Coordinates of C-alpha atoms in Angstrom, one line a residue:
X240 CA 9.8 -22.9 10.3
X241 CA 6.3 -21.4 10.9
X242 CA 3.9 -20.9 8.0
X243 CA 4.3 -17.3 6.7
X244 CA 1.8 -15.2 4.8
X245 CA 2.9 -12.0 3.0
X246 CA 0.5 -9.2 2.5
X247 CA 0.6 -7.2 -0.8
X248 CA -1.4 -4.3 -2.2
X249 CA -1.0 -1.6 -4.8
X250 CA -0.6 2.2 -4.6
X251 CA -4.4 2.7 -5.0
X252 CA -4.5 2.0 -1.2
X253 CA -2.8 5.3 -0.7
X254 CA 0.2 3.7 1.0
X255 CA 3.5 5.2 0.2
X256 CA 6.6 3.0 -0.2
X257 CA 8.0 4.2 3.1
X258 CA 4.7 3.3 4.9
X259 CA 4.6 -0.1 3.2
X260 CA 8.1 -0.9 4.3
X261 CA 7.3 0.1 7.9
X262 CA 4.3 -2.2 7.8
X263 CA 6.1 -5.0 6.1
X264 CA 3.7 -4.9 3.2
X265 CA 4.7 -5.4 -0.5
X266 CA 3.5 -2.5 -2.7
X267 CA 2.9 -2.6 -6.4
X268 CA 3.0 0.8 -8.1
X269 CA 0.1 1.7 -10.4
X270 CA 1.1 3.2 -13.7
X271 CA -0.3 6.6 -14.7
X272 CA -0.3 7.5 -18.4
X273 CA 0.3 11.2 -19.1
X274 CA 0.4 12.3 -22.7
X275 CA 1.3 8.7 -23.6
X276 CA 4.2 8.3 -21.2
X277 CA 4.0 6.0 -18.2
X278 CA 4.8 7.4 -14.7
X279 CA 4.8 5.6 -11.4
X280 CA 3.5 7.2 -8.2
X281 CA 6.2 7.9 -5.6
X282 CA 8.8 6.8 -8.2
X283 CA 8.8 9.0 -11.3
X284 CA 6.3 11.7 -10.5
X285 CA 5.4 13.8 -7.5
X286 CA 1.9 15.0 -6.6
X287 CA 2.9 18.6 -7.4
X288 CA 4.1 17.6 -10.9
X289 CA 1.0 15.5 -11.4
X290 CA -1.5 18.3 -10.5
X291 CA 0.5 20.8 -12.6
X292 CA 0.0 18.5 -15.6
X293 CA -3.6 18.1 -14.8
X294 CA -4.1 21.8 -14.6
X295 CA -2.4 22.1 -18.0
X296 CA -5.0 19.7 -19.4
X297 CA -2.6 16.9 -20.2
X298 CA -4.1 13.7 -21.4
X299 CA -4.1 11.6 -18.1
X300 CA -5.4 8.1 -17.7
X301 CA -4.5 4.9 -15.7
X302 CA -3.5 1.5 -16.9
X303 CA -2.9 -1.8 -15.2
X304 CA 0.5 -2.9 -14.0
X305 CA 2.2 -5.2 -16.5
X306 CA 1.6 -8.9 -15.9
X307 CA 5.3 -9.4 -15.8
X308 CA 5.8 -6.8 -12.9
X309 CA 3.0 -8.5 -11.0
X310 CA 4.2 -12.0 -11.4
X311 CA 7.8 -11.1 -10.8
X312 CA 6.9 -9.6 -7.5
X313 CA 4.9 -12.7 -6.5
X314 CA 7.8 -14.9 -7.4
X315 CA 10.1 -12.8 -5.4
X316 CA 7.8 -12.9 -2.3
X317 CA 7.3 -16.6 -2.5
X318 CA 11.1 -17.2 -2.1
X319 CA 10.7 -16.1 1.5
X320 CA 7.0 -16.7 2.3
X321 CA 4.7 -19.6 1.9
X322 CA 1.7 -17.6 0.6
X323 CA 0.7 -14.2 -0.6
X324 CA -2.6 -12.3 0.1
X325 CA -2.9 -9.7 -2.6
X326 CA -5.4 -6.8 -2.0
X327 CA -6.1 -4.8 -5.2
X328 CA -8.8 -2.2 -5.7
X329 CA -12.5 -3.0 -6.1
X330 CA -13.3 -5.1 -9.2
X331 CA -16.2 -2.7 -9.9
X332 CA -13.8 0.2 -10.5
X333 CA -10.8 -1.5 -12.1
X334 CA -9.9 -4.6 -14.1
X335 CA -6.7 -5.2 -12.2
X336 CA -8.5 -7.4 -9.6
X337 CA -9.8 -9.8 -12.3
X338 CA -6.5 -9.8 -14.1
X339 CA -4.5 -10.6 -10.9
X340 CA -7.0 -13.4 -10.1
X341 CA -6.3 -14.9 -13.5
X342 CA -2.5 -14.8 -13.2
X343 CA -2.7 -16.1 -9.6
X344 CA -4.0 -19.5 -10.9
X345 CA -0.4 -20.1 -12.1
X346 CA 0.9 -20.2 -8.6
X347 CA -0.7 -23.4 -7.3
X348 CA -2.9 -21.8 -4.7
X349 CA -0.1 -19.9 -3.1
X350 CA -1.3 -16.5 -4.3
X351 CA -4.8 -15.4 -3.2
X352 CA -6.4 -12.3 -4.6
X353 CA -9.0 -10.5 -2.4
X354 CA -12.0 -8.8 -4.0
X355 CA -13.6 -7.0 -1.2
X356 CA -14.8 -3.9 -3.1
X357 CA -12.5 -1.5 -1.3
X358 CA -10.6 1.6 -2.5
X359 CA -8.3 4.2 -1.0
X360 CA -8.6 4.5 2.8
X361 CA -11.0 1.5 3.2
X362 CA -8.6 -0.6 1.1
X363 CA -5.7 0.6 3.3
X364 CA -7.7 -0.6 6.3
X365 CA -8.1 -4.0 4.7
X366 CA -4.3 -4.2 4.3
X367 CA -3.9 -3.4 8.0
X368 CA -6.6 -6.0 8.9
X369 CA -4.8 -8.6 6.7
X370 CA -1.5 -7.9 8.6
X371 CA -3.2 -8.5 11.9
X372 CA -4.9 -11.7 10.7
X373 CA -1.6 -13.0 9.4
X374 CA 0.1 -12.2 12.7
X375 CA -2.5 -14.3 14.6
X376 CA -1.7 -17.2 12.4
X377 CA -4.5 -17.1 9.8
X378 CA -3.7 -18.7 6.4
X379 CA -4.0 -16.7 3.1
X380 CA -7.3 -18.5 2.4
X381 CA -8.7 -17.6 5.8
X382 CA -7.7 -14.0 5.4
X383 CA -9.3 -13.7 2.0
X384 CA -12.5 -15.3 3.3
X385 CA -12.7 -12.9 6.3
X386 CA -12.0 -9.8 4.2
X387 CA -14.5 -10.8 1.5
X388 CA -17.2 -11.7 4.0
X389 CA -16.8 -8.1 5.3
X390 CA -17.0 -6.5 1.8
X391 CA -20.2 -4.6 2.3
X392 CA -19.2 -3.4 5.7
X393 CA -17.8 -0.1 4.5
X394 CA -19.1 3.2 3.2
X395 CA -17.7 6.1 1.3
X396 CA -19.1 9.6 0.4
X397 CA -17.2 11.9 -1.8
X398 CA -17.8 15.4 -2.9
X399 CA -16.3 16.4 -6.2
X400 CA -15.4 19.7 -7.8
X401 CA -16.1 18.2 -11.3
X402 CA -17.4 15.0 -12.9
X403 CA -15.4 15.6 -16.1
X404 CA -12.7 13.0 -15.3
X405 CA -15.0 10.4 -14.0
X406 CA -17.3 10.6 -17.0
X407 CA -14.3 10.1 -19.2
X408 CA -13.2 7.0 -17.4
X409 CA -16.7 5.4 -17.2
X410 CA -16.4 4.6 -13.6
X411 CA -19.7 6.1 -12.5
X412 CA -23.3 5.1 -13.0
X413 CA -25.4 7.0 -15.5
X414 CA -27.4 8.5 -12.6
X415 CA -24.2 10.0 -11.2
X416 CA -23.0 11.2 -14.6
X417 CA -26.4 13.0 -15.0
X418 CA -25.7 15.0 -11.9
X419 CA -22.7 16.7 -13.4
X420 CA -24.6 18.2 -16.2
X421 CA -26.3 20.6 -13.8
X422 CA -24.4 23.8 -13.4
X423 CA -22.7 24.9 -10.2
X424 CA -23.5 21.7 -8.4
X425 CA -21.1 20.0 -6.0
X426 CA -22.0 16.3 -6.7
X427 CA -21.8 14.1 -3.6
X428 CA -21.3 10.5 -4.7
X429 CA -21.5 7.3 -2.7
X430 CA -19.6 4.0 -3.0
X431 CA -21.2 1.1 -1.3
X432 CA -19.5 -1.7 -3.3
X433 CA -19.2 -1.7 -7.1
X434 CA -19.5 1.7 -8.8
X435 CA -19.7 5.3 -7.7
X436 CA -23.3 6.3 -7.6
X437 CA -25.3 9.5 -7.2
X438 CA -26.1 10.5 -3.6
X439 CA -27.0 14.2 -3.4
X440 CA -26.6 17.5 -5.1
X441 CA -25.0 20.3 -3.0
X442 CA -25.1 23.9 -3.9
X443 CA -22.1 24.8 -1.8
X444 CA -19.1 23.1 -0.3
X445 CA -20.5 23.8 3.2
X446 CA -23.7 22.1 2.3
X447 CA -21.8 19.2 0.7
X448 CA -19.7 18.6 3.8
X449 CA -22.9 18.6 6.0
X450 CA -24.6 16.1 3.7
X451 CA -21.6 13.8 4.0
X452 CA -21.3 14.1 7.7
X453 CA -25.1 13.5 8.2
X454 CA -25.0 10.5 5.8
X455 CA -22.1 8.9 7.8
X456 CA -24.0 9.5 11.1
X457 CA -27.0 7.7 9.6
X458 CA -24.7 4.8 8.5
X459 CA -23.2 4.5 12.0
X460 CA -26.7 4.5 13.5
X461 CA -28.7 2.4 11.0
X462 CA -26.2 0.2 9.1
X463 CA -23.6 -0.4 11.7
X464 CA -25.8 0.0 14.8
X465 CA -23.0 1.9 16.6
X466 CA -23.6 5.6 17.1
X467 CA -20.4 6.1 19.2
X468 CA -18.3 4.5 16.5
X469 CA -16.4 2.1 18.8
X470 CA -16.5 -0.7 16.3
X471 CA -15.8 1.4 13.2
X472 CA -12.7 2.9 11.6
X473 CA -13.4 6.5 10.4
X474 CA -11.4 7.8 7.6
X475 CA -11.0 10.9 5.4
X476 CA -9.4 11.5 2.1
X477 CA -8.9 14.4 -0.3
X478 CA -7.2 15.4 -3.5
X479 CA -4.5 18.0 -3.4
X480 CA -6.0 20.6 -1.1
X481 CA -4.6 19.8 2.4
X482 CA -6.0 23.1 3.9
X483 CA -9.6 22.2 2.9
X484 CA -9.1 18.7 4.1
X485 CA -7.8 19.8 7.5
X486 CA -10.8 22.1 7.9
X487 CA -13.1 19.2 7.0
X488 CA -11.3 17.0 9.5
X489 CA -12.1 19.5 12.3
X490 CA -15.8 19.4 11.4
X491 CA -15.9 15.6 11.2
X492 CA -14.0 15.3 14.5
X493 CA -16.6 17.6 16.2
X494 CA -19.4 15.4 14.7
X495 CA -17.7 12.1 15.8
X496 CA -15.9 13.1 19.1
X497 CA -15.3 9.4 20.1
X498 CA -13.5 8.4 16.8
X499 CA -9.9 8.6 15.9
X500 CA -9.7 9.8 12.3
X501 CA -7.2 8.6 9.8
X502 CA -6.7 11.1 6.9
X503 CA -4.6 10.6 3.8
X504 CA -4.6 12.0 0.3
X505 CA -6.1 9.9 -2.5
X506 CA -3.5 8.2 -4.6
X507 CA -2.6 9.8 -7.9
X508 CA -4.0 6.8 -9.7
X509 CA -7.4 7.6 -8.2
X510 CA -7.0 11.3 -8.5
X511 CA -6.8 10.9 -12.3
X512 CA -10.5 10.0 -12.3
X513 CA -11.6 12.4 -9.5
X514 CA -9.8 15.7 -10.3
X515 CA -8.7 18.3 -7.8
X516 CA -10.5 19.6 -4.7
X517 CA -12.4 16.4 -3.8
X518 CA -13.2 15.6 -0.1
X519 CA -14.3 12.2 1.1
X520 CA -15.4 10.6 4.3
X521 CA -15.3 6.8 4.7
X522 CA -15.7 4.1 7.2
X523 CA -15.1 0.4 7.6
X524 CA -16.3 -1.9 10.3
X525 CA -13.5 -3.2 12.6
X526 CA -12.9 -6.9 12.0
X527 CA -13.6 -9.3 14.9
X528 CA -11.7 -12.6 14.9

């Protein structure tokens, strides 16, 4: 029997159970605490219900999956696979990566946890990359090395409606938090690795969208040395407002005519910290192997 590597991630990647099943990926649901009760995305709460509760100012936060759930899933996978590559969200934004790495030690090197500083659409792309690498016969250790070597080869810009939720969760730098104290500002934040940091202040949504598109063009040109975007995955994400996201997608497509754009909503576990009405543009470099 050939050596088999399973790929696993959590719902922060934005993957739905149906998409994960289609891809052959194992998916760990992230718990969301609402007024003290735990809900699981795609299982016990819909996006519509979630945003209704958010609008009603419910007390919403995230927590880590229970160690038992995590280890039970690994044990289940290892009955049919030799190894597991687990891709959680960036260690700079959540403790779940560090926690998973600690528990993985109990599996004699058969569970490898990737920390490649990804979140949402860029994290989803890492999952797709891991599947491809497993299909060409790479071991779990090789896949982890390749993904971690590429960890700075991605870029995210996100325009928020409010910084209220992020400040509460402590997932932004002080500089970014300071932006939100200015009235009527659409803060544009960037994520180039660990924490969300300040990037620009936009007066209007239109200006914010232009700032993000120009910043991404600059990254294509100066960081990735590929103006056409042939070697880059271009991605968009948003919270709740599909109409605004579709309008943004048209503008981005016009700015990057050669790129195919993947768009998906931010997972509810990320939306908890972002709030409604956010728009994001992201990219990650295609992996060569």
